Every structure is written in C-alpha cells, then in structure tokens.
Short mmCIF file of C-alpha atoms and ligand atoms in Angstrom, two decimals:
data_model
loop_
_atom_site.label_atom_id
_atom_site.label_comp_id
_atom_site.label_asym_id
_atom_site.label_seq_id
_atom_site.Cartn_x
_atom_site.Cartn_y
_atom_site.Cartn_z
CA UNK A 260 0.00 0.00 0.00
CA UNK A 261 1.11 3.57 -0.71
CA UNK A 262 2.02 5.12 2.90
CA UNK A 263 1.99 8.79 3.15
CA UNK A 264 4.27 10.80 4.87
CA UNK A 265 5.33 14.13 5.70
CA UNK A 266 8.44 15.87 5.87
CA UNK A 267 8.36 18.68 7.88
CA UNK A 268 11.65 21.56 7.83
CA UNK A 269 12.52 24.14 10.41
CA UNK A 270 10.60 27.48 9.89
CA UNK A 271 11.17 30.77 11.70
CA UNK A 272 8.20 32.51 11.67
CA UNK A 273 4.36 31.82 11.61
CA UNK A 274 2.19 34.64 9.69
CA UNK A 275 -1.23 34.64 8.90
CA UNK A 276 -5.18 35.03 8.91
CA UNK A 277 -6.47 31.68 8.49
CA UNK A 278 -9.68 29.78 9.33
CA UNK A 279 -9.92 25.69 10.10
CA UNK A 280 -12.49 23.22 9.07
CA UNK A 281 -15.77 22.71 10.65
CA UNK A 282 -15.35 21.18 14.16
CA UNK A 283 -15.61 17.47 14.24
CA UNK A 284 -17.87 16.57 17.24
CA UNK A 285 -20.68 18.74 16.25
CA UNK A 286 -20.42 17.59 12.63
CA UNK A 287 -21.03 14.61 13.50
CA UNK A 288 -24.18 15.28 16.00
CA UNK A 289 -25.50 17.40 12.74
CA UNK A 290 -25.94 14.64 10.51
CA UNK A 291 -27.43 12.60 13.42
CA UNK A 292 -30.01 14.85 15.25
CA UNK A 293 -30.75 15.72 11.42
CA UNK A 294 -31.09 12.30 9.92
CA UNK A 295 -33.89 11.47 13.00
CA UNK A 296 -34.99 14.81 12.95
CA UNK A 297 -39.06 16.01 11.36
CA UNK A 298 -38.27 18.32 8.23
CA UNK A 299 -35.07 19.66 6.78
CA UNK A 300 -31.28 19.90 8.30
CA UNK A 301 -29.02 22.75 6.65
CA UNK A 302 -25.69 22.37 8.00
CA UNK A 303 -22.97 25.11 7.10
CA UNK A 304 -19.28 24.74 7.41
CA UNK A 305 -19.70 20.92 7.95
CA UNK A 306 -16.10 18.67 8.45
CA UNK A 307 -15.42 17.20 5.10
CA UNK A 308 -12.89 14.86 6.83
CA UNK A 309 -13.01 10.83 6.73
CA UNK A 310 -14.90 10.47 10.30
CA UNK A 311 -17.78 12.79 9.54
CA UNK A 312 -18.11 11.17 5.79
CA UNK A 313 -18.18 7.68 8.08
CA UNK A 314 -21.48 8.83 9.78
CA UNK A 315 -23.00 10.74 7.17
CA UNK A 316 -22.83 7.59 4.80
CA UNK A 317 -24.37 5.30 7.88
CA UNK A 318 -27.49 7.88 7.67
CA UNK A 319 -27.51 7.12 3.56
CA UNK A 320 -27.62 3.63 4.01
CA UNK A 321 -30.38 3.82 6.31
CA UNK A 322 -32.42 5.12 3.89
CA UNK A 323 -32.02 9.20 4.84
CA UNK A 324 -31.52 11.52 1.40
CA UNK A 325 -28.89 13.64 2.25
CA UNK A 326 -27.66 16.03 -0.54
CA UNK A 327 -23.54 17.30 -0.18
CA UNK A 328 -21.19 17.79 1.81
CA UNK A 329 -20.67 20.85 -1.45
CA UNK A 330 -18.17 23.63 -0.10
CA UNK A 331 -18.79 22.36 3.34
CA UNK A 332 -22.48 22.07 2.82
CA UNK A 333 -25.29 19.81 3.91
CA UNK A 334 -28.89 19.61 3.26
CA UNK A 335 -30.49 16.52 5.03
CA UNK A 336 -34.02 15.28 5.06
CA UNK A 337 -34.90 13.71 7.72
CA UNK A 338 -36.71 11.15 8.58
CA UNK A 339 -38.27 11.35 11.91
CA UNK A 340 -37.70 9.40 14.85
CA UNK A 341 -38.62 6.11 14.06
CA UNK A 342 -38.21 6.46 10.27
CA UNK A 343 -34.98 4.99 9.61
CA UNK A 344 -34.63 1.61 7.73
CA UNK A 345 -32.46 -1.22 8.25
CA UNK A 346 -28.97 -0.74 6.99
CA UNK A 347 -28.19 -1.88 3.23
CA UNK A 348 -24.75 -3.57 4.40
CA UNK A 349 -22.85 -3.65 8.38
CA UNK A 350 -21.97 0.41 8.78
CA UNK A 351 -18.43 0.86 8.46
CA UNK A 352 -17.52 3.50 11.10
CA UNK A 353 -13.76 3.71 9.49
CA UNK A 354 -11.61 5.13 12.29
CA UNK A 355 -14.30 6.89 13.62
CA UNK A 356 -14.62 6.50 17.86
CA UNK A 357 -17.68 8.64 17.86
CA UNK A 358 -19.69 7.52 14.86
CA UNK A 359 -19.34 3.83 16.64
CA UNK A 360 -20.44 4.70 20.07
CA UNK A 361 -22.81 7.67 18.97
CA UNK A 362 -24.38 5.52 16.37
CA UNK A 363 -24.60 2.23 19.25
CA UNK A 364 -27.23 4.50 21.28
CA UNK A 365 -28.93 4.97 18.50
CA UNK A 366 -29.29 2.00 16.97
CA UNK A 367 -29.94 -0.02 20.00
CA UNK A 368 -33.13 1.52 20.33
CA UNK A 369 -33.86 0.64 16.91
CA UNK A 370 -36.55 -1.94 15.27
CA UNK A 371 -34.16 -3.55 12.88
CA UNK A 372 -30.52 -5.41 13.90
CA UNK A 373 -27.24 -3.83 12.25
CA UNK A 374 -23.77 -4.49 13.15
CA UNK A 375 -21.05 -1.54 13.37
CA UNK A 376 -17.34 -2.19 12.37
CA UNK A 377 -14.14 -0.24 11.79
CA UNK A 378 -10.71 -0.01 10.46
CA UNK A 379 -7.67 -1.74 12.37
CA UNK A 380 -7.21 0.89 14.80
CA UNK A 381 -11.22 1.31 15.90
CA UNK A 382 -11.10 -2.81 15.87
CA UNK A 383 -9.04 -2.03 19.58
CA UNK A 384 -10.70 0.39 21.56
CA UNK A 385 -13.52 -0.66 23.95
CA UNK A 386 -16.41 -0.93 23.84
CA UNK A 387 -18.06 -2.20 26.61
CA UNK A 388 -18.38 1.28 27.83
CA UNK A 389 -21.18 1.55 25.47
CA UNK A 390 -22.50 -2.38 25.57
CA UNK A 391 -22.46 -1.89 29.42
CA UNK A 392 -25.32 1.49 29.96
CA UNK A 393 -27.13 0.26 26.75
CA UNK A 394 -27.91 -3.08 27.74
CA UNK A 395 -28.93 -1.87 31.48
CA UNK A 396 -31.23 -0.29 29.40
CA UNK A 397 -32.76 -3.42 27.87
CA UNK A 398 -30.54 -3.24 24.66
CA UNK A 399 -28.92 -6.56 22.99
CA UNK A 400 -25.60 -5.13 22.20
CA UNK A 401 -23.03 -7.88 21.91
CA UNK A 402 -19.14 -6.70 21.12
CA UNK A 403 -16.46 -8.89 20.03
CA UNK A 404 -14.45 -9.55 23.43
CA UNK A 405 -14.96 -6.08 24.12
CA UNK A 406 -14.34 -4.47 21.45
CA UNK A 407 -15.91 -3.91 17.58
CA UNK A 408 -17.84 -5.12 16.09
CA UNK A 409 -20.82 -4.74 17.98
CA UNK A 410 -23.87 -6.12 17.08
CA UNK A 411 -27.20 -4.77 17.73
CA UNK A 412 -30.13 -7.00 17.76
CA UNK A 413 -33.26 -4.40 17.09
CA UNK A 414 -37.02 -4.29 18.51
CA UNK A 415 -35.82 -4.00 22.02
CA UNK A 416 -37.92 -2.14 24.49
CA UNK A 417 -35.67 0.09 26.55
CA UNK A 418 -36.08 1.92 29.51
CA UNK A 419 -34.39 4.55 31.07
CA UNK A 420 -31.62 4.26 33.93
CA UNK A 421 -30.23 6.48 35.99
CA UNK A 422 -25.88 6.46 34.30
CA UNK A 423 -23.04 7.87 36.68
CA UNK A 424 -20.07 7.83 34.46
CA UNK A 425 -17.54 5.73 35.77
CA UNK A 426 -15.20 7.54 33.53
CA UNK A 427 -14.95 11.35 31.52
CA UNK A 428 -16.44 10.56 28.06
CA UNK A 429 -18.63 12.56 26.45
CA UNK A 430 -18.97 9.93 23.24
CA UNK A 431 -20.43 7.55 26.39
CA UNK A 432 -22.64 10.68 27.69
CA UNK A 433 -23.80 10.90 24.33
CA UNK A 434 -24.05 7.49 23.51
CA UNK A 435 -26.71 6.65 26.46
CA UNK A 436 -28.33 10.52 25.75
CA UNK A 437 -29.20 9.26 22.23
CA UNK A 438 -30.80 5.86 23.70
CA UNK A 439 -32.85 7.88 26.56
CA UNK A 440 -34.50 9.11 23.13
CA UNK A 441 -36.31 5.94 22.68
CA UNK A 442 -36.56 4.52 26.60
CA UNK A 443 -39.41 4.32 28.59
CA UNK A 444 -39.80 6.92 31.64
CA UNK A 445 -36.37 8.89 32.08
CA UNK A 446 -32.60 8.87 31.65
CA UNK A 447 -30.34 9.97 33.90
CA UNK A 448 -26.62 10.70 32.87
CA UNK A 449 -24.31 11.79 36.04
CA UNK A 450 -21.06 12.88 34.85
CA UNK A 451 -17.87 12.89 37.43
CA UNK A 452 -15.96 15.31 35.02
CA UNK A 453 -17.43 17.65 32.69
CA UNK A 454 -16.89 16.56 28.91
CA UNK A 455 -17.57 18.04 25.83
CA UNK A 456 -21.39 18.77 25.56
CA UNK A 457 -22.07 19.34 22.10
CA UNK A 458 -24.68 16.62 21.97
CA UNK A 459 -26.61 18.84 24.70
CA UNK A 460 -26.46 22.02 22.74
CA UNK A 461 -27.48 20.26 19.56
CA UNK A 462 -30.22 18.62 21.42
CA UNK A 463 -31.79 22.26 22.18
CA UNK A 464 -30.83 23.33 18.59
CA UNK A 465 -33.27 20.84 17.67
CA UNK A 466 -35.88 21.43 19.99
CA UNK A 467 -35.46 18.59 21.41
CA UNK A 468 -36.11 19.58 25.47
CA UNK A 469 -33.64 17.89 28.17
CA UNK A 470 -33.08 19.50 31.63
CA UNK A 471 -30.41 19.27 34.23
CA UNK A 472 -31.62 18.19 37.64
CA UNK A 473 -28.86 18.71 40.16
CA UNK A 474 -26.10 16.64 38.90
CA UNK A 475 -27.85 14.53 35.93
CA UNK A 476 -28.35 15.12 32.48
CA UNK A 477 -32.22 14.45 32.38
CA UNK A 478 -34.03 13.03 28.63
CA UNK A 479 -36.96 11.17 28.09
CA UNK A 480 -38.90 9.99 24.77
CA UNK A 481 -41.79 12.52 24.35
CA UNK A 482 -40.41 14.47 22.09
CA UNK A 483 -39.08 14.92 18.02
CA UNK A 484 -36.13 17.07 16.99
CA UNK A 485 -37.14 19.37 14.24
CA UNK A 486 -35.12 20.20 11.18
CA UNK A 487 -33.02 23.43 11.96
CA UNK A 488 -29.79 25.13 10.12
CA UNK A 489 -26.83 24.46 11.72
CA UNK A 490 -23.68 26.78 11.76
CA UNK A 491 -20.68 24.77 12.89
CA UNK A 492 -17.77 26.73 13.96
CA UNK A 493 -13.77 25.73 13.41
CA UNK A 494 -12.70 23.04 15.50
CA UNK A 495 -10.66 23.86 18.42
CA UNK A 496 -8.82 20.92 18.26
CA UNK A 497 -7.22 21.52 14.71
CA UNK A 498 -6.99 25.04 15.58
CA UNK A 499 -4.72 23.94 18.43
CA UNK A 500 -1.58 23.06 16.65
CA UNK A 501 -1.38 26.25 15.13
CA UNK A 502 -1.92 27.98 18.42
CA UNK A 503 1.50 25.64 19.57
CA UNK A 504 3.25 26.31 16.04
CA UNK A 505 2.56 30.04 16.64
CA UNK A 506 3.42 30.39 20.74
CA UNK A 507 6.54 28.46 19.89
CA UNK A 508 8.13 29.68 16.81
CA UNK A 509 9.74 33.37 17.37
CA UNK A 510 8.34 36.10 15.39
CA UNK A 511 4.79 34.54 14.53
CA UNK A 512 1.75 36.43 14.90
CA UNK A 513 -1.35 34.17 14.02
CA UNK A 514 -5.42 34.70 13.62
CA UNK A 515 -7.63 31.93 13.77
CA UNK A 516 -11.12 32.94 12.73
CA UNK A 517 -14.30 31.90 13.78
CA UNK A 518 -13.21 28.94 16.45
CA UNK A 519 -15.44 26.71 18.89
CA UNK A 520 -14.58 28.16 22.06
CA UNK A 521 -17.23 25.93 23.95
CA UNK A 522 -16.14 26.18 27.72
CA UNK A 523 -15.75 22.31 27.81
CA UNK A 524 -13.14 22.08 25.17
CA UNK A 525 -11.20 25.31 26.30
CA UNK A 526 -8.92 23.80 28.18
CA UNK A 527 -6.04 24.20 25.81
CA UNK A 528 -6.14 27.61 25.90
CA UNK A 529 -6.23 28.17 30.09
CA UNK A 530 -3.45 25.56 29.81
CA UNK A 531 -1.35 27.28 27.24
CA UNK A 532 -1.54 30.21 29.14
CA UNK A 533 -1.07 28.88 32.26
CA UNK A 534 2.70 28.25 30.89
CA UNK A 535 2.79 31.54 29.03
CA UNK A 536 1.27 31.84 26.18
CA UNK A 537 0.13 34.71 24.44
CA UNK A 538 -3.27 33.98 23.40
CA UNK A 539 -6.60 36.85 22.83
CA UNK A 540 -9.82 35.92 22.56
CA UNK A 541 -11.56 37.97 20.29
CA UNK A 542 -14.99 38.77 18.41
CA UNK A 543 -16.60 36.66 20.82
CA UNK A 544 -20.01 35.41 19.23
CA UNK A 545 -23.07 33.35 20.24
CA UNK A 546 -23.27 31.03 17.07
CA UNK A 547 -26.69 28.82 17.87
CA UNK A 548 -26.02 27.16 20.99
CA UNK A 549 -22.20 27.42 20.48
CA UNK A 550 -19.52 30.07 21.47
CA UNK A 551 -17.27 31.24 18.41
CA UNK A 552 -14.24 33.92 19.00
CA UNK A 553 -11.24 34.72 16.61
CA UNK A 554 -8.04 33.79 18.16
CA UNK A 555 -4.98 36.06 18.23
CA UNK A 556 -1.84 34.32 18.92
CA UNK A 557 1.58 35.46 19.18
CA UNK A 558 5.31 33.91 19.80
CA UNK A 559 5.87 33.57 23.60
CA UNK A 560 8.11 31.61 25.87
CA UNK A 561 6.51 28.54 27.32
CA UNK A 562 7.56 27.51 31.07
CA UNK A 563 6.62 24.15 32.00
CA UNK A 564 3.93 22.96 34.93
CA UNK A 565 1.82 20.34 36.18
CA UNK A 566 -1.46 19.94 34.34
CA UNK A 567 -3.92 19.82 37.09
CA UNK A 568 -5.82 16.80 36.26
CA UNK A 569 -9.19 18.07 35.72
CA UNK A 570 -8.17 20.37 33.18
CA UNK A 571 -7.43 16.93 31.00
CA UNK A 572 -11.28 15.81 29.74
CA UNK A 573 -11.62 19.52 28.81
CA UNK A 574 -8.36 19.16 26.19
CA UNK A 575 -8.59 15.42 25.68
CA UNK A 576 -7.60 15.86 22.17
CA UNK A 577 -5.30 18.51 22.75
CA UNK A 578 -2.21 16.15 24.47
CA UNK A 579 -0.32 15.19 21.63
CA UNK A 580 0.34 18.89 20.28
CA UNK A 581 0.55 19.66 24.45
CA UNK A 582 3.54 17.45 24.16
CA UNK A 583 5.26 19.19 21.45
CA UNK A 584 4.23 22.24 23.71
CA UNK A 585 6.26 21.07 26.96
CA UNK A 586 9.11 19.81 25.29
CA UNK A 587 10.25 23.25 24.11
CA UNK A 588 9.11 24.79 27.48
CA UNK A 589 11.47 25.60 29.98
CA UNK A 590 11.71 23.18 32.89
CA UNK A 591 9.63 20.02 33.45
CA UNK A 592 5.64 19.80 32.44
CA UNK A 593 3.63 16.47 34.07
CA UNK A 594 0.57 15.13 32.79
CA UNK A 595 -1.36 12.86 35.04
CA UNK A 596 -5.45 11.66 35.58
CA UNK A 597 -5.16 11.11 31.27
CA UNK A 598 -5.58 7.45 31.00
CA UNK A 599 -7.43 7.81 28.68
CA UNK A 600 -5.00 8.94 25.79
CA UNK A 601 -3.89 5.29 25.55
CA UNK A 602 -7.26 4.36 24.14
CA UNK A 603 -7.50 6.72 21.68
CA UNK A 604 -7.32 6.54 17.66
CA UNK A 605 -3.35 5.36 19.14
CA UNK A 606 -1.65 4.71 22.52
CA UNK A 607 -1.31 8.67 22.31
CA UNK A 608 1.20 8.68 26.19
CA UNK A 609 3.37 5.47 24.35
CA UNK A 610 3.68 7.41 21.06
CA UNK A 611 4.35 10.62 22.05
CA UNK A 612 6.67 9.79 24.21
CA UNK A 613 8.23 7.25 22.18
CA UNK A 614 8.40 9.93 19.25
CA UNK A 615 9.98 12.76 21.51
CA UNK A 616 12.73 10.38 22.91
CA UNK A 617 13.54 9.83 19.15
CA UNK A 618 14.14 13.58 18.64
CA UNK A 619 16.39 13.85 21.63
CA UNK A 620 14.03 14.90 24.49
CA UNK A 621 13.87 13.54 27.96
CA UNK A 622 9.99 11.76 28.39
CA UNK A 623 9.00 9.16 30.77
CA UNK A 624 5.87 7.44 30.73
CA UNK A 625 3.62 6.90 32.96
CA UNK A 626 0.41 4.43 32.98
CA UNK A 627 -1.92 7.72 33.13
CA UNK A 628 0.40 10.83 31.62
CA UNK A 629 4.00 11.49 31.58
CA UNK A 630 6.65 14.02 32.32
CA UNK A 631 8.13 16.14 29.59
CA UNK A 632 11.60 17.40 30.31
CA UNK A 633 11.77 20.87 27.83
CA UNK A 634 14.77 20.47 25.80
CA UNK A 635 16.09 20.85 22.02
CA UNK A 636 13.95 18.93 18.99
CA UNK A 637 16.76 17.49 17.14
CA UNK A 638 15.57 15.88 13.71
CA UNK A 639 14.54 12.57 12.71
CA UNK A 640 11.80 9.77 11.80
CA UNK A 641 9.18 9.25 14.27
CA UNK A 642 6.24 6.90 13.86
CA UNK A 643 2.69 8.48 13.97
CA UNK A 644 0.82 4.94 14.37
CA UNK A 645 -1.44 6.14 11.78
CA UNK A 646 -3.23 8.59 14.61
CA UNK A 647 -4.34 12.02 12.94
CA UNK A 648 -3.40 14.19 16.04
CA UNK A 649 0.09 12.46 16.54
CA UNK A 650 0.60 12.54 12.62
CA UNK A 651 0.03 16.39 13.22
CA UNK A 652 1.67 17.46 16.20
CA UNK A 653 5.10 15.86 15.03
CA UNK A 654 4.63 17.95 11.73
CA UNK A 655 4.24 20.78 13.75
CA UNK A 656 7.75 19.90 15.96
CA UNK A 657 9.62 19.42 12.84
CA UNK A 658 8.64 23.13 12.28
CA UNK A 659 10.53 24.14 15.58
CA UNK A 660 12.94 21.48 15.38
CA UNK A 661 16.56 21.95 14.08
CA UNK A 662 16.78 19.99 11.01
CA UNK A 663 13.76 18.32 9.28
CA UNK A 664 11.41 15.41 11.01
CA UNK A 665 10.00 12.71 9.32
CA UNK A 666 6.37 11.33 9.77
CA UNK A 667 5.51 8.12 8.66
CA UNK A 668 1.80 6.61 8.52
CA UNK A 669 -0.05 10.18 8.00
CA UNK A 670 -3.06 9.56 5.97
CA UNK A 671 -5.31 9.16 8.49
CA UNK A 672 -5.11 13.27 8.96
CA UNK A 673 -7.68 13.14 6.50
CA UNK A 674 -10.30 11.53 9.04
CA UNK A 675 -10.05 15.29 10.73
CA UNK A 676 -8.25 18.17 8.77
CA UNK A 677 -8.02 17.25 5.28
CA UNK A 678 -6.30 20.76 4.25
CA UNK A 679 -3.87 20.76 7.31
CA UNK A 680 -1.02 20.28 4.99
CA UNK A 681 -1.90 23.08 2.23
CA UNK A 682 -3.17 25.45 5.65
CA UNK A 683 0.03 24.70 7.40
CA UNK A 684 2.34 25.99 4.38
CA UNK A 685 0.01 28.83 3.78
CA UNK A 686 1.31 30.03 7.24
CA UNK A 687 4.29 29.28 6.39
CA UNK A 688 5.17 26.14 7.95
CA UNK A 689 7.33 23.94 5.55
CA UNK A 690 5.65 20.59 5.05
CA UNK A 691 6.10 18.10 2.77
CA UNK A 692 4.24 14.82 1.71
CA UNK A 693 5.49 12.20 0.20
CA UNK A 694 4.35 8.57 -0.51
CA UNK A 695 6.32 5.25 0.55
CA UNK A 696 5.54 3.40 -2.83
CA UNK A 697 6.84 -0.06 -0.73
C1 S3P B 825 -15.60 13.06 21.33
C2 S3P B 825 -15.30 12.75 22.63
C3 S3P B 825 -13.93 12.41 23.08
C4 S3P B 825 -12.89 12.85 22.06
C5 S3P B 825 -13.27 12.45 20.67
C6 S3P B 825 -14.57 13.10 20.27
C7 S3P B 825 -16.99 13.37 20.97
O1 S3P B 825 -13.84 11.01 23.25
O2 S3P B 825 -11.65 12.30 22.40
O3 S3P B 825 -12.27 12.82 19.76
O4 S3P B 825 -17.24 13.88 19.86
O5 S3P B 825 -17.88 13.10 21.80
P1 S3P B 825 -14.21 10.28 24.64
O6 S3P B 825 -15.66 10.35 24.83
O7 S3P B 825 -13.75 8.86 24.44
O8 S3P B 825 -13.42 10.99 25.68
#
C-alpha cells in the first residue's frame, strides 16, 4: 500500500489570517439529530474529513436523502424518529470513535438489527463502555471480546436508567443521551468530570427539550427534533496546533477565525496560558447554541507545569500537540489523571513519548500521563501509528525542530483536517508529503 508521509523543515516565523475546518464533534451530532430529525437539516461549514463522511454515509444507508457535503455544505431530510430503515450492508464506522459509540445509542433503540465495524485501529478500543449502559437499558448489544464489532439486535424495548459515568467521556454521555430518546420513563446521565457537551447544545438546537436536575443530564422519549440550520464553527482541536506552532516559533503572529470556544473544550487555551502563552480571545459570538471567538496568537516563551488533572477531559484531544508544547518549554511539564490517551485513535502517552525520545528529548511514561523534560527537537523519523493528532503534532515539531522530522503513517489526517497540509504551508510552515511506494 502507498504510505503517506510528511516531511516537515525548520521554519522561523508563523504569519497569517487563516480559518480551520468545521469542528468534528458537532459535525457529526449534525448529521445525526438531522437524519432522526421532522423536516429539513441545513448544516454550514460541515467537516469534510473521513470520520464525519463515516457517519454521514451510515445515515444514507439507512435510507435518509442527504444532498452534499458541497463547499462544506449539507442539506439533510430527515426522517423522523422512528423512520430509519435497516442498513443496506454492516456500517463501516472507518476510524471513527464517535460515529461507533454515537451511532450504538442509536441504533440499539432501533426496530431492525445492524452491526457496526471499523478499520484496524477502531477494531481495539472498547467498547463495553457503550454495551455496558445500553444493555442496562434493555438493549442486545453484543461486542467482540470487548471491542468492535458490535452487534445490535433491534425491537428491544428500553427503559431509562439512571448512568453515573464511571469515567470522563462525552462519546459515552452521548451514547446513552441518544438511547434515553427511545426509553421508557427517564434517563439519567451523572457525569464525574465535565466533557464536551455538544450533543446537549445540539439537542436544544433541535428542539429537542432535556433539563439538568442537580447533577444529571435528564431526557426522556416525548419528544421529536425538528429540522433546523446548523452553523458549525472551526474546530478547536485543529486550531490547536497552530496555536503551539505560533506560541513556539519566534516572530509569529497568528489569527484563527471563527473557532469553537465551547467552555468544555477550552482547556487548551487556560493551559497554554497557564505556561505563558500569548493567546486573545476575540470577536466573541453566540453562534446557535455554540460560542465562536477569533483567536490572536503570538510567539511567547513557554515555562513548564503540572497539568492539574481536571483540566485533562476539557483538552482530551489537545495532548499530543501539548507534548510538542512542553518539550520546548522551559523546565519540566507532568501530565497525570489522562488514562485515557492510551485508548485513543493510538496509545497517544506510548507514542508521544516514544516519538519525543527519538528527537532527543527527555519523556517518561507513565500508565496515566507522563513528564516532559523541555529540551532541544533534534531531527529525525518518528512513527505516527497512523493517529491524525500524533501525525500532526510531530509535523508541527519538525517546524521548531533543528533539522527536518520525518512522519511516517499520515493519511489518516484526512479523518479530521483534510487541508492541514496546504493550511500549514500557507502560514508558512514547511511541510512536505510524500508517498512510501513499498
Ligand atoms: C468526542 C469525545 C472524546 C474525544 C473524541 C470526540 C466526541 O472522546 O476524544 O475525539 O465527539 O464526543 P471520549 O468520549 O472517548 O473521551
């Protein structure tokens, strides 16, 4: 198979005025709330990448007529609640985390069986955190040891449950908020950590009413979401490496239009600035039931700290490009209470670290973070693991490094920033890609 890869050269300054595709959560929640939605779905600024296209073709195959994505656009015509049809062939959710475990809630409530796979990498991650609330629910959702595929027998009569998280994850949250749809009496989610709660906002976008009682999420199945238009702002967590490239390389002075600044996935910036950054929030807009702001970032010094651990589900994707961030900060930066990195798209704590020890920086691992040791990037090849964020944030270190970096295994940046390449050079980064013809 042709492997791409990048090779990414030492720059000296970042310049520019640049906006990033659609964010990837709520593209995804878009195509959902609108496939089961009553009437038309416009969405605007939708993520062309590989993941969203996963879900959006799931909808298609269950009979929904959805028209795009054209210049980021999508018109969908939904089909009500309990209008969508068995699935023409087992969904392939590609690399996709939160089509699979979005798309379980869903589906368990549904009349018809389907079965949900992935590509290698989805094939490990678990998934008995979804199996587990769905089938206290009165679901038949049977995984593979654990893992995908799942299989969901349909025309199951669920009822709600009252869910406290036993872990951060708002694709869980989500996951059992999307089931509560379809139960009987009420669903409670109780969350220990706030995530990401797109699926919340998008729920009210749609009309569809859920209320927070003390600590729980509270849904039940009275209701229909109705066909809205749907603005979805630049994703935070593409937006983030350029925020890094910027802070770290002298001279740069960035914007970042019209960026998701949702407080539950703002941790990257109160963590960026907690070691220094230079980072303004501008042109701070209500955009539906999302915040939006410009971002204005300019070259700083970094100083390394601890990351307090509940800053970590509110900048879970954020980590890998936070590594790149501590090891050209000054003294020592920790990262603990982020287990959860090593069941993402890769082991993200085992390939970061293994990466930065390849370019000459002092990294130990530990089982739930590490501790970065700020030093010099020398050049090199590193291994990305085919991970999107990893592939990334070492393209953005051979930018500060001092001589080029090598990334092998990069095409799966296409599942979330497609242009990251051609966006990165228009700044100008100097990035290369090349493919392994072995
Ligand atoms: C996501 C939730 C997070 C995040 C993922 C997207 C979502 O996963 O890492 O990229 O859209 O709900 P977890 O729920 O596993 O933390």
């Amino acid at each position: 198979m042709n492997q791409l890869y990048f090779i990414s050269s030492p720059v000296t300054s970042l310049q520019g005025d640049i906006t990033v595709p659609g964010d990837k959560s709520i593209s995804h929640r878009a195509i959902m709330l609108g496939a089961i939605a009553k009437g038309t779905t416009t969405i605007t600024g939708f993520l062309e990448g590989e993941d969203c296209l996963a879900t959006l073709n799931a909808f298609k195959s269950m009979g929904v007529a959805i028209e795009g994505p054209v210049d980021q656009r999508v018109v969908i015509h939904g089909v009500g609640k309990h209008g969508l049809q068995k699935p023409k062939q087992i969904i392939d959710c590609g690399n996709s985390g939160t089509t699979m475990r979005l798309m379980a809630g869903l589906l368990a409530a549904q009349s018809f069986d389907s079965e949900l796979t992935g590509d290698s990498s989805l094939l490990k991650r678990p998934m008995e955190r979804v199996s587990r609330p769905l089938n206290q629910m009165g679901a038949e959702v049977v995984t593979t040891d654990g893992r995908a595929p799942l299989h969901i027998r349909g025309g199951q009569t669920l009822h709600g449950i009252v869910y406290e998280m036993p872990h951060a994850s708002a694709q869980v949250k989500s996951c059992v908020l999307l089931a509560g749809m379809y139960a009987k009496g009420e669903t409670r989610v109780i969350e220990q950590s706030i995530t990401r709660d797109h699926t919340e906002r998008m729920l009210i976008a749609f009309s569809y009413p859920l209320n927070k009682i003390d600590d729980a999420i509270v849904i039940n199945a009275a209701n229909e979401c109705q066909g809205t238009d749907i603005i979805v702002p630049g994703d935070i967590s593409s937006a983030a490496f350029f925020l890094v490239a910027a802070t770290l390389i002298p001279g740069s002075d960035l914007i970042l239009r019209n960026i998701g600044i949702n407080p539950t996935r703002t941790g990257i910036l109160q963590i960026l600035q907690q070691m220094g950054a230079n980072i303004s929030i501008i042109n701070k807009k209500i955009c539906g039931e999302e915040l939006v702001a410009d971002l204005h970032v300019k070259h700083a010094a970094l100083e390394g700290i601890d990351i307090p651990p509940s800053m970590v589900p509110l900048a879970i994707d954020e980590f890998p490009i936070l590594f790149i961030a501590a090891s050209c900060a000054k003294g020592i930066t920790t990262i603990h209470g982020a287990g959860e990195l090593r069941s993402k798209e890769s082991d993200r704590i085992a390939a970061m670290v293994e990466g930065l020890q390849q370019l000459g920086i002092e990294t130990e691992a530990f089982e739930d973070g590490a501790c970065i040791h700020g030093g010099v990037l020398k050049g090199g090849v590193v291994d990305s693991q085919h991970d999107h964020r990893i592939a990334m944030a070492f393209a953005i270190a051979g930018g500060l490094a001092k001589a080029p970096i090598t990334i092998l295994n990069c095409a799966n940046v296409a599942t979330s920033f497609p242009t990251f390449v051609a966006t990165a050079n228009q700044i100008h980064l100097a990035i290369e890609e090349t493919y392994d013809v072995n």
